[in-house]
PDB file of C-alpha atoms and ligand atoms in Angstrom:
ATOM      1  CA  UNK A   1     -18.853 -10.531 -25.360  1.00  0.00           C
ATOM      2  CA  UNK A   2     -21.504  -7.984 -25.508  1.00  0.00           C
ATOM      3  CA  UNK A   3     -23.434  -9.889 -28.192  1.00  0.00           C
ATOM      4  CA  UNK A   4     -26.260  -7.494 -27.724  1.00  0.00           C
ATOM      5  CA  UNK A   5     -24.179  -4.472 -28.733  1.00  0.00           C
ATOM      6  CA  UNK A   6     -23.051  -6.299 -31.916  1.00  0.00           C
ATOM      7  CA  UNK A   7     -26.333  -7.790 -32.947  1.00  0.00           C
ATOM      8  CA  UNK A   8     -28.297  -4.558 -32.167  1.00  0.00           C
ATOM      9  CA  UNK A   9     -25.938  -2.801 -34.583  1.00  0.00           C
ATOM     10  CA  UNK A  10     -26.272  -5.537 -37.293  1.00  0.00           C
ATOM     11  CA  UNK A  11     -22.653  -6.482 -36.984  1.00  0.00           C
ATOM     12  CA  UNK A  12     -21.316  -9.681 -38.573  1.00  0.00           C
ATOM     13  CA  UNK A  13     -17.888 -11.077 -37.800  1.00  0.00           C
ATOM     14  CA  UNK A  14     -15.458 -11.065 -40.806  1.00  0.00           C
ATOM     15  CA  UNK A  15     -12.881 -13.859 -40.646  1.00  0.00           C
ATOM     16  CA  UNK A  16     -10.698 -12.305 -43.281  1.00  0.00           C
ATOM     17  CA  UNK A  17     -10.031  -9.398 -40.965  1.00  0.00           C
ATOM     18  CA  UNK A  18      -8.955 -11.551 -38.028  1.00  0.00           C
ATOM     19  CA  UNK A  19     -11.899 -10.407 -35.904  1.00  0.00           C
ATOM     20  CA  UNK A  20     -11.634 -12.209 -32.523  1.00  0.00           C
ATOM     21  CA  UNK A  21     -12.822  -9.831 -29.865  1.00  0.00           C
ATOM     22  CA  UNK A  22     -12.079  -9.546 -26.195  1.00  0.00           C
ATOM     23  CA  UNK A  23     -14.583  -8.569 -23.578  1.00  0.00           C
ATOM     24  CA  UNK A  24     -13.274  -9.580 -20.102  1.00  0.00           C
ATOM     25  CA  UNK A  25     -12.749  -6.189 -18.384  1.00  0.00           C
ATOM     26  CA  UNK A  26     -10.127  -7.553 -15.862  1.00  0.00           C
ATOM     27  CA  UNK A  27      -7.962  -8.888 -18.746  1.00  0.00           C
ATOM     28  CA  UNK A  28      -8.394  -5.661 -20.859  1.00  0.00           C
ATOM     29  CA  UNK A  29      -7.469  -3.492 -17.868  1.00  0.00           C
ATOM     30  CA  UNK A  30      -4.412  -5.604 -17.205  1.00  0.00           C
ATOM     31  CA  UNK A  31      -3.347  -5.447 -20.866  1.00  0.00           C
ATOM     32  CA  UNK A  32      -3.683  -1.660 -20.867  1.00  0.00           C
ATOM     33  CA  UNK A  33      -1.684  -1.439 -17.669  1.00  0.00           C
ATOM     34  CA  UNK A  34       0.924  -3.848 -19.098  1.00  0.00           C
ATOM     35  CA  UNK A  35       1.478  -1.519 -22.017  1.00  0.00           C
ATOM     36  CA  UNK A  36       2.353   1.463 -19.653  1.00  0.00           C
ATOM     37  CA  UNK A  37      -0.439   3.447 -21.397  1.00  0.00           C
ATOM     38  CA  UNK A  38      -1.082   5.646 -18.193  1.00  0.00           C
ATOM     39  CA  UNK A  39      -0.760   9.319 -19.030  1.00  0.00           C
ATOM     40  CA  UNK A  40       0.608   8.415 -22.535  1.00  0.00           C
ATOM     41  CA  UNK A  41      -0.267   8.664 -26.235  1.00  0.00           C
ATOM     42  CA  UNK A  42      -1.254   5.180 -27.452  1.00  0.00           C
ATOM     43  CA  UNK A  43      -1.693   3.922 -30.805  1.00  0.00           C
ATOM     44  CA  UNK A  44      -4.133   0.834 -31.300  1.00  0.00           C
ATOM     45  CA  UNK A  45      -4.356  -1.214 -34.497  1.00  0.00           C
ATOM     46  CA  UNK A  46      -7.615  -2.893 -34.792  1.00  0.00           C
ATOM     47  CA  UNK A  47     -10.336  -1.100 -32.533  1.00  0.00           C
ATOM     48  CA  UNK A  48     -12.898  -3.892 -33.130  1.00  0.00           C
ATOM     49  CA  UNK A  49     -15.937  -3.286 -30.878  1.00  0.00           C
ATOM     50  CA  UNK A  50     -13.666  -0.941 -28.787  1.00  0.00           C
ATOM     51  CA  UNK A  51     -13.225  -2.992 -25.622  1.00  0.00           C
ATOM     52  CA  UNK A  52      -9.425  -2.543 -25.468  1.00  0.00           C
ATOM     53  CA  UNK A  53      -9.754   0.909 -26.806  1.00  0.00           C
ATOM     54  CA  UNK A  54     -12.117   1.831 -23.921  1.00  0.00           C
ATOM     55  CA  UNK A  55      -9.670   0.326 -21.300  1.00  0.00           C
ATOM     56  CA  UNK A  56      -6.873   2.372 -22.802  1.00  0.00           C
ATOM     57  CA  UNK A  57      -8.940   5.635 -22.851  1.00  0.00           C
ATOM     58  CA  UNK A  58      -9.484   5.231 -19.130  1.00  0.00           C
ATOM     59  CA  UNK A  59      -5.801   5.563 -18.274  1.00  0.00           C
ATOM     60  CA  UNK A  60      -4.129   7.080 -21.402  1.00  0.00           C
ATOM     61  CA  UNK A  61      -3.826  10.721 -22.272  1.00  0.00           C
ATOM     62  CA  UNK A  62      -4.723  10.124 -25.824  1.00  0.00           C
ATOM     63  CA  UNK A  63      -5.698   7.066 -27.920  1.00  0.00           C
ATOM     64  CA  UNK A  64      -5.556   6.837 -31.661  1.00  0.00           C
ATOM     65  CA  UNK A  65      -7.095   3.648 -32.982  1.00  0.00           C
ATOM     66  CA  UNK A  66      -7.082   2.201 -36.590  1.00  0.00           C
ATOM     67  CA  UNK A  67      -9.964   0.057 -37.844  1.00  0.00           C
ATOM     68  CA  UNK A  68     -10.286  -1.330 -41.335  1.00  0.00           C
ATOM     69  CA  UNK A  69     -13.952  -2.345 -40.924  1.00  0.00           C
ATOM     70  CA  UNK A  70     -16.276   0.533 -41.326  1.00  0.00           C
ATOM     71  CA  UNK A  71     -19.264  -1.609 -40.418  1.00  0.00           C
ATOM     72  CA  UNK A  72     -17.924  -1.282 -36.774  1.00  0.00           C
ATOM     73  CA  UNK A  73     -18.700   2.566 -36.770  1.00  0.00           C
ATOM     74  CA  UNK A  74     -22.011   2.472 -34.887  1.00  0.00           C
ATOM     75  CA  UNK A  75     -20.696  -0.218 -32.430  1.00  0.00           C
ATOM     76  CA  UNK A  76     -17.689   1.935 -31.596  1.00  0.00           C
ATOM     77  CA  UNK A  77     -19.742   5.088 -31.237  1.00  0.00           C
ATOM     78  CA  UNK A  78     -21.793   3.265 -28.688  1.00  0.00           C
ATOM     79  CA  UNK A  79     -18.766   1.716 -26.749  1.00  0.00           C
ATOM     80  CA  UNK A  80     -16.778   4.883 -26.739  1.00  0.00           C
ATOM     81  CA  UNK A  81     -19.709   7.193 -26.050  1.00  0.00           C
ATOM     82  CA  UNK A  82     -18.612  10.355 -24.410  1.00  0.00           C
ATOM     83  CA  UNK A  83     -14.872   9.702 -24.504  1.00  0.00           C
ATOM     84  CA  UNK A  84     -12.993  12.757 -25.642  1.00  0.00           C
ATOM     85  CA  UNK A  85      -9.498  11.497 -25.699  1.00  0.00           C
ATOM     86  CA  UNK A  86     -10.010   8.988 -28.534  1.00  0.00           C
ATOM     87  CA  UNK A  87      -9.833   9.163 -32.285  1.00  0.00           C
ATOM     88  CA  UNK A  88     -10.963   6.171 -34.527  1.00  0.00           C
ATOM     89  CA  UNK A  89      -9.337   6.191 -37.965  1.00  0.00           C
ATOM     90  CA  UNK A  90     -11.242   3.898 -40.378  1.00  0.00           C
ATOM     91  CA  UNK A  91      -8.346   2.950 -42.579  1.00  0.00           C
ATOM     92  CA  UNK A  92      -6.124  -0.013 -43.326  1.00  0.00           C
ATOM     93  CA  UNK A  93      -3.112   0.444 -40.953  1.00  0.00           C
ATOM     94  CA  UNK A  94      -0.812  -1.418 -43.333  1.00  0.00           C
ATOM     95  CA  UNK A  95      -1.313   1.336 -45.935  1.00  0.00           C
ATOM     96  CA  UNK A  96      -0.456   4.073 -43.541  1.00  0.00           C
ATOM     97  CA  UNK A  97       2.771   6.077 -43.912  1.00  0.00           C
ATOM     98  CA  UNK A  98       4.232   5.671 -40.521  1.00  0.00           C
ATOM     99  CA  UNK A  99       6.629   8.611 -40.536  1.00  0.00           C
ATOM    100  CA  UNK A 100       3.670  11.092 -41.161  1.00  0.00           C
ATOM    101  CA  UNK A 101       1.589   9.446 -38.593  1.00  0.00           C
ATOM    102  CA  UNK A 102       4.488   9.658 -36.095  1.00  0.00           C
ATOM    103  CA  UNK A 103       4.766  13.418 -36.728  1.00  0.00           C
ATOM    104  CA  UNK A 104       1.148  13.811 -35.526  1.00  0.00           C
ATOM    105  CA  UNK A 105       1.587  11.392 -32.579  1.00  0.00           C
ATOM    106  CA  UNK A 106       4.947  12.551 -31.123  1.00  0.00           C
ATOM    107  CA  UNK A 107       6.292   9.910 -28.574  1.00  0.00           C
ATOM    108  CA  UNK A 108       3.873   7.033 -28.245  1.00  0.00           C
ATOM    109  CA  UNK A 109       3.383   3.415 -27.383  1.00  0.00           C
ATOM    110  CA  UNK A 110       1.455   0.733 -29.221  1.00  0.00           C
ATOM    111  CA  UNK A 111      -1.036  -1.454 -27.520  1.00  0.00           C
ATOM    112  CA  UNK A 112      -3.175  -3.964 -29.661  1.00  0.00           C
ATOM    113  CA  UNK A 113      -4.974  -7.293 -29.874  1.00  0.00           C
ATOM    114  CA  UNK A 114      -3.671  -7.696 -33.322  1.00  0.00           C
ATOM    115  CA  UNK A 115      -5.528  -9.263 -36.388  1.00  0.00           C
ATOM    116  CA  UNK A 116      -3.419 -12.427 -36.668  1.00  0.00           C
ATOM    117  CA  UNK A 117      -3.061 -12.339 -40.444  1.00  0.00           C
ATOM    118  CA  UNK A 118      -0.958  -9.221 -40.294  1.00  0.00           C
ATOM    119  CA  UNK A 119       1.040  -9.772 -37.083  1.00  0.00           C
ATOM    120  CA  UNK A 120       4.513 -10.098 -38.536  1.00  0.00           C
ATOM    121  CA  UNK A 121       4.026  -7.385 -41.103  1.00  0.00           C
ATOM    122  CA  UNK A 122       2.633  -4.925 -38.594  1.00  0.00           C
ATOM    123  CA  UNK A 123       5.596  -5.640 -36.179  1.00  0.00           C
ATOM    124  CA  UNK A 124       8.159  -5.350 -38.977  1.00  0.00           C
ATOM    125  CA  UNK A 125       6.679  -2.005 -40.073  1.00  0.00           C
ATOM    126  CA  UNK A 126       7.536  -0.704 -36.460  1.00  0.00           C
ATOM    127  CA  UNK A 127      10.861  -2.523 -36.318  1.00  0.00           C
ATOM    128  CA  UNK A 128      11.935  -1.044 -39.658  1.00  0.00           C
ATOM    129  CA  UNK A 129      10.337   2.307 -39.824  1.00  0.00           C
ATOM    130  CA  UNK A 130       9.462   3.751 -36.379  1.00  0.00           C
ATOM    131  CA  UNK A 131      11.323   6.582 -34.757  1.00  0.00           C
ATOM    132  CA  UNK A 132       9.033   7.723 -31.888  1.00  0.00           C
ATOM    133  CA  UNK A 133       7.626   4.329 -30.822  1.00  0.00           C
ATOM    134  CA  UNK A 134       8.718   3.466 -27.258  1.00  0.00           C
ATOM    135  CA  UNK A 135       7.127  -0.080 -27.002  1.00  0.00           C
ATOM    136  CA  UNK A 136       4.568  -2.377 -28.435  1.00  0.00           C
ATOM    137  CA  UNK A 137       2.411  -4.471 -26.190  1.00  0.00           C
ATOM    138  CA  UNK A 138       0.739  -6.988 -28.411  1.00  0.00           C
ATOM    139  CA  UNK A 139      -1.734  -9.894 -28.184  1.00  0.00           C
ATOM    140  CA  UNK A 140      -0.426 -12.353 -30.768  1.00  0.00           C
ATOM    141  CA  UNK A 141      -0.757 -16.204 -31.153  1.00  0.00           C
ATOM    142  CA  UNK A 142       1.247 -17.842 -28.512  1.00  0.00           C
ATOM    143  CA  UNK A 143       3.452 -19.626 -30.914  1.00  0.00           C
ATOM    144  CA  UNK A 144       4.302 -16.212 -32.613  1.00  0.00           C
ATOM    145  CA  UNK A 145       5.057 -14.682 -29.115  1.00  0.00           C
ATOM    146  CA  UNK A 146       7.595 -17.538 -28.572  1.00  0.00           C
ATOM    147  CA  UNK A 147       9.198 -16.747 -31.854  1.00  0.00           C
ATOM    148  CA  UNK A 148       9.507 -13.139 -30.973  1.00  0.00           C
ATOM    149  CA  UNK A 149      11.327 -13.881 -27.649  1.00  0.00           C
ATOM    150  CA  UNK A 150      13.330 -16.875 -28.806  1.00  0.00           C
ATOM    151  CA  UNK A 151      16.955 -17.408 -27.911  1.00  0.00           C
ATOM    152  CA  UNK A 152      19.565 -18.316 -30.655  1.00  0.00           C
ATOM    153  CA  UNK A 153      19.878 -21.994 -31.476  1.00  0.00           C
ATOM    154  CA  UNK A 154      16.379 -22.839 -30.408  1.00  0.00           C
ATOM    155  CA  UNK A 155      13.758 -24.007 -33.048  1.00  0.00           C
ATOM    156  CA  UNK A 156      11.720 -20.836 -32.580  1.00  0.00           C
ATOM    157  CA  UNK A 157      14.587 -18.571 -33.308  1.00  0.00           C
ATOM    158  CA  UNK A 158      14.496 -16.878 -36.706  1.00  0.00           C
ATOM    159  CA  UNK A 159      14.972 -13.771 -38.854  1.00  0.00           C
ATOM    160  CA  UNK A 160      12.122 -11.992 -37.174  1.00  0.00           C
ATOM    161  CA  UNK A 161      13.461 -12.680 -33.633  1.00  0.00           C
ATOM    162  CA  UNK A 162      16.873 -11.144 -34.654  1.00  0.00           C
ATOM    163  CA  UNK A 163      15.225  -8.163 -36.452  1.00  0.00           C
ATOM    164  CA  UNK A 164      13.182  -7.394 -33.314  1.00  0.00           C
ATOM    165  CA  UNK A 165      16.190  -7.811 -31.109  1.00  0.00           C
ATOM    166  CA  UNK A 166      18.145  -5.076 -32.920  1.00  0.00           C
ATOM    167  CA  UNK A 167      15.430  -2.605 -31.806  1.00  0.00           C
ATOM    168  CA  UNK A 168      14.942  -3.764 -28.283  1.00  0.00           C
ATOM    169  CA  UNK A 169      13.937  -6.350 -25.805  1.00  0.00           C
ATOM    170  CA  UNK A 170      11.131  -8.815 -26.391  1.00  0.00           C
ATOM    171  CA  UNK A 171       9.219 -10.364 -23.332  1.00  0.00           C
ATOM    172  CA  UNK A 172       6.319 -12.652 -23.071  1.00  0.00           C
ATOM    173  CA  UNK A 173       4.017 -11.107 -20.336  1.00  0.00           C
ATOM    174  CA  UNK A 174       1.017 -13.386 -20.061  1.00  0.00           C
ATOM    175  CA  UNK A 175      -0.629 -16.347 -21.722  1.00  0.00           C
ATOM    176  CA  UNK A 176      -4.262 -15.897 -22.702  1.00  0.00           C
ATOM    177  CA  UNK A 177      -6.647 -18.808 -23.304  1.00  0.00           C
ATOM    178  CA  UNK A 178      -8.485 -18.982 -26.682  1.00  0.00           C
ATOM    179  CA  UNK A 179     -11.681 -19.126 -24.530  1.00  0.00           C
ATOM    180  CA  UNK A 180     -11.265 -15.507 -23.858  1.00  0.00           C
ATOM    181  CA  UNK A 181     -12.153 -14.522 -27.367  1.00  0.00           C
ATOM    182  CA  UNK A 182     -15.346 -14.244 -29.453  1.00  0.00           C
ATOM    183  CA  UNK A 183     -15.405 -16.015 -31.851  1.00  0.00           C
ATOM    184  CA  UNK A 184     -13.070 -18.571 -30.294  1.00  0.00           C
ATOM    185  CA  UNK A 185      -9.917 -19.057 -32.337  1.00  0.00           C
ATOM    186  CA  UNK A 186      -8.116 -22.451 -32.813  1.00  0.00           C
ATOM    187  CA  UNK A 187      -5.020 -21.601 -30.719  1.00  0.00           C
ATOM    188  CA  UNK A 188      -4.087 -19.836 -27.553  1.00  0.00           C
ATOM    189  CA  UNK A 189      -2.645 -16.373 -27.459  1.00  0.00           C
ATOM    190  CA  UNK A 190      -0.076 -14.434 -25.397  1.00  0.00           C
ATOM    191  CA  UNK A 191       0.726 -10.799 -24.630  1.00  0.00           C
ATOM    192  CA  UNK A 192       4.224  -9.943 -25.654  1.00  0.00           C
ATOM    193  CA  UNK A 193       6.067  -6.656 -25.038  1.00  0.00           C
ATOM    194  CA  UNK A 194       8.680  -5.370 -27.503  1.00  0.00           C
ATOM    195  CA  UNK A 195      10.469  -2.610 -25.503  1.00  0.00           C
ATOM    196  CA  UNK A 196      12.355  -0.252 -27.871  1.00  0.00           C
ATOM    197  CA  UNK A 197      13.897   1.575 -24.895  1.00  0.00           C
ATOM    198  CA  UNK A 198      15.705  -1.396 -23.452  1.00  0.00           C
ATOM    199  CA  UNK A 199      18.321  -3.692 -25.144  1.00  0.00           C
ATOM    200  CA  UNK A 200      18.758  -3.308 -28.846  1.00  0.00           C
ATOM    201  CA  UNK A 201      21.911  -2.587 -30.781  1.00  0.00           C
ATOM    202  CA  UNK A 202      23.313  -0.439 -33.485  1.00  0.00           C
ATOM    203  CA  UNK A 203      24.352  -1.671 -36.953  1.00  0.00           C
ATOM    204  CA  UNK A 204      25.961   0.292 -39.777  1.00  0.00           C
ATOM    205  CA  UNK A 205      23.070  -0.115 -42.079  1.00  0.00           C
ATOM    206  CA  UNK A 206      19.597  -1.401 -41.195  1.00  0.00           C
ATOM    207  CA  UNK A 207      19.097  -2.482 -44.868  1.00  0.00           C
ATOM    208  CA  UNK A 208      22.251  -4.446 -44.904  1.00  0.00           C
ATOM    209  CA  UNK A 209      21.214  -6.140 -41.612  1.00  0.00           C
ATOM    210  CA  UNK A 210      17.869  -7.101 -43.129  1.00  0.00           C
ATOM    211  CA  UNK A 211      19.801  -8.623 -46.118  1.00  0.00           C
ATOM    212  CA  UNK A 212      22.103 -10.395 -43.801  1.00  0.00           C
ATOM    213  CA  UNK A 213      19.265 -11.991 -41.915  1.00  0.00           C
ATOM    214  CA  UNK A 214      17.645 -13.063 -45.242  1.00  0.00           C
ATOM    215  CA  UNK A 215      20.792 -14.795 -46.267  1.00  0.00           C
ATOM    216  CA  UNK A 216      21.629 -16.257 -42.812  1.00  0.00           C
ATOM    217  CA  UNK A 217      18.204 -17.961 -42.443  1.00  0.00           C
ATOM    218  CA  UNK A 218      17.712 -18.685 -46.132  1.00  0.00           C
ATOM    219  CA  UNK A 219      18.311 -22.407 -45.792  1.00  0.00           C
ATOM    220  CA  UNK A 220      18.290 -23.614 -42.231  1.00  0.00           C
ATOM    221  CA  UNK A 221      19.933 -26.811 -42.917  1.00  0.00           C
ATOM    222  CA  UNK A 222      22.992 -25.199 -44.614  1.00  0.00           C
ATOM    223  CA  UNK A 223      25.898 -23.739 -42.904  1.00  0.00           C
ATOM    224  CA  UNK A 224      26.306 -19.880 -42.888  1.00  0.00           C
ATOM    225  CA  UNK A 225      29.189 -20.344 -45.096  1.00  0.00           C
ATOM    226  CA  UNK A 226      27.140 -21.927 -47.803  1.00  0.00           C
ATOM    227  CA  UNK A 227      24.327 -19.483 -47.445  1.00  0.00           C
ATOM    228  CA  UNK A 228      26.694 -16.572 -47.733  1.00  0.00           C
ATOM    229  CA  UNK A 229      28.247 -18.064 -50.956  1.00  0.00           C
ATOM    230  CA  UNK A 230      24.687 -18.511 -52.454  1.00  0.00           C
ATOM    231  CA  UNK A 231      23.334 -15.123 -51.089  1.00  0.00           C
ATOM    232  CA  UNK A 232      26.324 -12.886 -51.968  1.00  0.00           C
ATOM    233  CA  UNK A 233      27.695 -14.937 -54.949  1.00  0.00           C
ATOM    234  CA  UNK A 234      30.920 -15.501 -53.102  1.00  0.00           C
ATOM    235  CA  UNK A 235      33.569 -18.193 -53.632  1.00  0.00           C
ATOM    236  CA  UNK A 236      34.209 -20.553 -50.656  1.00  0.00           C
ATOM    237  CA  UNK A 237      37.342 -18.698 -49.941  1.00  0.00           C
ATOM    238  CA  UNK A 238      35.660 -15.260 -49.893  1.00  0.00           C
ATOM    239  CA  UNK A 239      32.876 -16.554 -47.643  1.00  0.00           C
ATOM    240  CA  UNK A 240      35.492 -18.078 -45.146  1.00  0.00           C
ATOM    241  CA  UNK A 241      37.469 -14.718 -45.130  1.00  0.00           C
ATOM    242  CA  UNK A 242      34.228 -12.799 -44.386  1.00  0.00           C
ATOM    243  CA  UNK A 243      33.365 -15.174 -41.457  1.00  0.00           C
ATOM    244  CA  UNK A 244      36.962 -14.844 -40.208  1.00  0.00           C
ATOM    245  CA  UNK A 245      36.777 -11.107 -40.270  1.00  0.00           C
ATOM    246  CA  UNK A 246      33.508 -11.260 -38.272  1.00  0.00           C
ATOM    247  CA  UNK A 247      35.098 -13.632 -35.744  1.00  0.00           C
ATOM    248  CA  UNK A 248      32.659 -16.309 -36.537  1.00  0.00           C
ATOM    249  CA  UNK A 249      33.677 -19.968 -36.455  1.00  0.00           C
ATOM    250  CA  UNK A 250      33.610 -22.060 -39.589  1.00  0.00           C
ATOM    251  CA  UNK A 251      30.906 -24.667 -39.889  1.00  0.00           C
ATOM    252  CA  UNK A 252      28.219 -22.687 -37.789  1.00  0.00           C
ATOM    253  CA  UNK A 253      24.679 -22.366 -38.985  1.00  0.00           C
ATOM    254  CA  UNK A 254      23.042 -18.794 -38.943  1.00  0.00           C
ATOM    255  CA  UNK A 255      20.375 -19.865 -36.523  1.00  0.00           C
ATOM    256  CA  UNK A 256      22.892 -20.510 -33.725  1.00  0.00           C
ATOM    257  CA  UNK A 257      24.243 -16.968 -33.895  1.00  0.00           C
ATOM    258  CA  UNK A 258      22.816 -14.433 -31.446  1.00  0.00           C
ATOM    259  CA  UNK A 259      21.415 -11.228 -32.907  1.00  0.00           C
ATOM    260  CA  UNK A 260      24.369  -9.120 -32.050  1.00  0.00           C
ATOM    261  CA  UNK A 261      26.754 -11.463 -33.828  1.00  0.00           C
ATOM    262  CA  UNK A 262      24.520 -11.292 -36.827  1.00  0.00           C
ATOM    263  CA  UNK A 263      24.832  -7.615 -36.539  1.00  0.00           C
ATOM    264  CA  UNK A 264      28.636  -7.714 -36.561  1.00  0.00           C
ATOM    265  CA  UNK A 265      28.454  -9.924 -39.595  1.00  0.00           C
ATOM    266  CA  UNK A 266      26.173  -7.461 -41.270  1.00  0.00           C
ATOM    267  CA  UNK A 267      28.665  -4.611 -40.499  1.00  0.00           C
ATOM    268  CA  UNK A 268      31.482  -6.632 -42.179  1.00  0.00           C
ATOM    269  CA  UNK A 269      29.312  -7.319 -45.269  1.00  0.00           C
ATOM    270  CA  UNK A 270      28.465  -3.543 -45.408  1.00  0.00           C
ATOM    271  CA  UNK A 271      32.112  -2.629 -45.234  1.00  0.00           C
ATOM    272  CA  UNK A 272      32.955  -5.140 -47.999  1.00  0.00           C
ATOM    273  CA  UNK A 273      29.970  -4.750 -50.340  1.00  0.00           C
ATOM    274  CA  UNK A 274      27.958  -1.698 -49.147  1.00  0.00           C
ATOM    275  CA  UNK A 275      24.157  -2.356 -49.116  1.00  0.00           C
TER     276      UNK A 275
HETATM  277  N1  LIG B   1      -9.282  -4.426 -30.264  1.00  0.00           N
HETATM  278  C1  LIG B   1     -10.432  -5.427 -30.394  1.00  0.00           C
HETATM  279  C2  LIG B   1     -10.510  -6.395 -29.188  1.00  0.00           C
HETATM  280  O1  LIG B   1      -9.384  -6.561 -28.536  1.00  0.00           O
HETATM  281  O2  LIG B   1     -11.494  -6.974 -28.962  1.00  0.00           O
HETATM  282  C3  LIG B   1     -10.414  -6.146 -31.667  1.00  0.00           C
HETATM  283  C4  LIG B   1      -9.249  -7.088 -31.977  1.00  0.00           C
HETATM  284  S1  LIG B   1      -9.430  -8.073 -33.385  1.00  0.00           S
HETATM  285  C5  LIG B   1      -8.292  -9.302 -33.103  1.00  0.00           C
HETATM  286  C6  LIG B   1      -8.637  -7.118 -34.672  1.00  0.00           C
HETATM  287  C7  LIG B   1      -9.205  -5.997 -35.264  1.00  0.00           C
HETATM  288  O3  LIG B   1      -8.426  -5.498 -36.197  1.00  0.00           O
HETATM  289  C8  LIG B   1     -10.599  -6.257 -35.997  1.00  0.00           C
HETATM  290  O4  LIG B   1     -11.604  -5.341 -35.607  1.00  0.00           O
HETATM  291  C9  LIG B   1     -10.172  -6.083 -37.529  1.00  0.00           C
HETATM  292  O5  LIG B   1     -11.370  -5.611 -38.236  1.00  0.00           O
HETATM  293  C10 LIG B   1      -9.128  -4.954 -37.476  1.00  0.00           C
HETATM  294  N2  LIG B   1      -8.256  -5.007 -38.585  1.00  0.00           N
HETATM  295  C11 LIG B   1      -7.901  -6.105 -39.333  1.00  0.00           C
HETATM  296  N3  LIG B   1      -6.987  -5.735 -40.255  1.00  0.00           N
HETATM  297  C12 LIG B   1      -6.741  -4.407 -40.121  1.00  0.00           C
HETATM  298  C13 LIG B   1      -5.932  -3.412 -40.798  1.00  0.00           C
HETATM  299  N4  LIG B   1      -5.117  -3.790 -41.764  1.00  0.00           N
HETATM  300  N5  LIG B   1      -5.941  -2.123 -40.286  1.00  0.00           N
HETATM  301  C14 LIG B   1      -6.733  -1.806 -39.261  1.00  0.00           C
HETATM  302  N6  LIG B   1      -7.485  -2.639 -38.636  1.00  0.00           N
HETATM  303  C15 LIG B   1      -7.503  -3.850 -38.982  1.00  0.00           C
END
């Protein structure tokens, strides 16, 4: 890490913002290329000292990067000196209205070494709200990357996996050792790619799908039938009927159903009850 750059500018790491910076130019170049940034508009969340931002600027048409910590202003000015295709926005990305941001961006992709404390909320914001986002290439904790890419019936599979699968394909691209970060975090990381242009499936109502996932995974030890009874205030007979209509066998647990089958169940719930 360019400790010089940071200390010269009086910067102090803030744990509460998930500040674990990268500096290896080969790795940063590889992540930028992994994301397909060449010639594209790229949105970054968490510019930090600007190391990934710079790698993106080198190949992208335009980079817009959010950073919550204003004390990085001078550091970023120095790192990105002379770059004309970059805009740093000093705001909390979680408070940003994605649809008005997307109006300004047009079609874009996301590339980010995410602050770990907001990984899932950031991903869910794109899964639920984005219209123009082609893909997200994200550095996340390895365990989280496995959850995003998990197959139904495995311990890592959950509501987040299925929610992502509705929008596209999730793929683990590369593992990254904790030694690559400053300061060094406790666990290893991985780069994962969520491709909204491959895979994915339609549901009648995204809101109802979200509710269906909440119910299906509400109590992992219970059968789907029992979770449906509790979640939708149904009698056993009604829950059995709903499962029958969706072509789902009795006695299964939600976590064994692939995302598409949960989508089909959601459509039946929507037909029967609306949102
Ligand atoms: N991109 C840099 C790199 O790869 O070295 C920094 C990555 S660091 C893991 C995450 C960055 O996100 C930090 O600089 C942190 O201050 C910033 N950050 C944390 N929460 C944020 C938020 N809600 N909105 C925007 N930036 C945030």
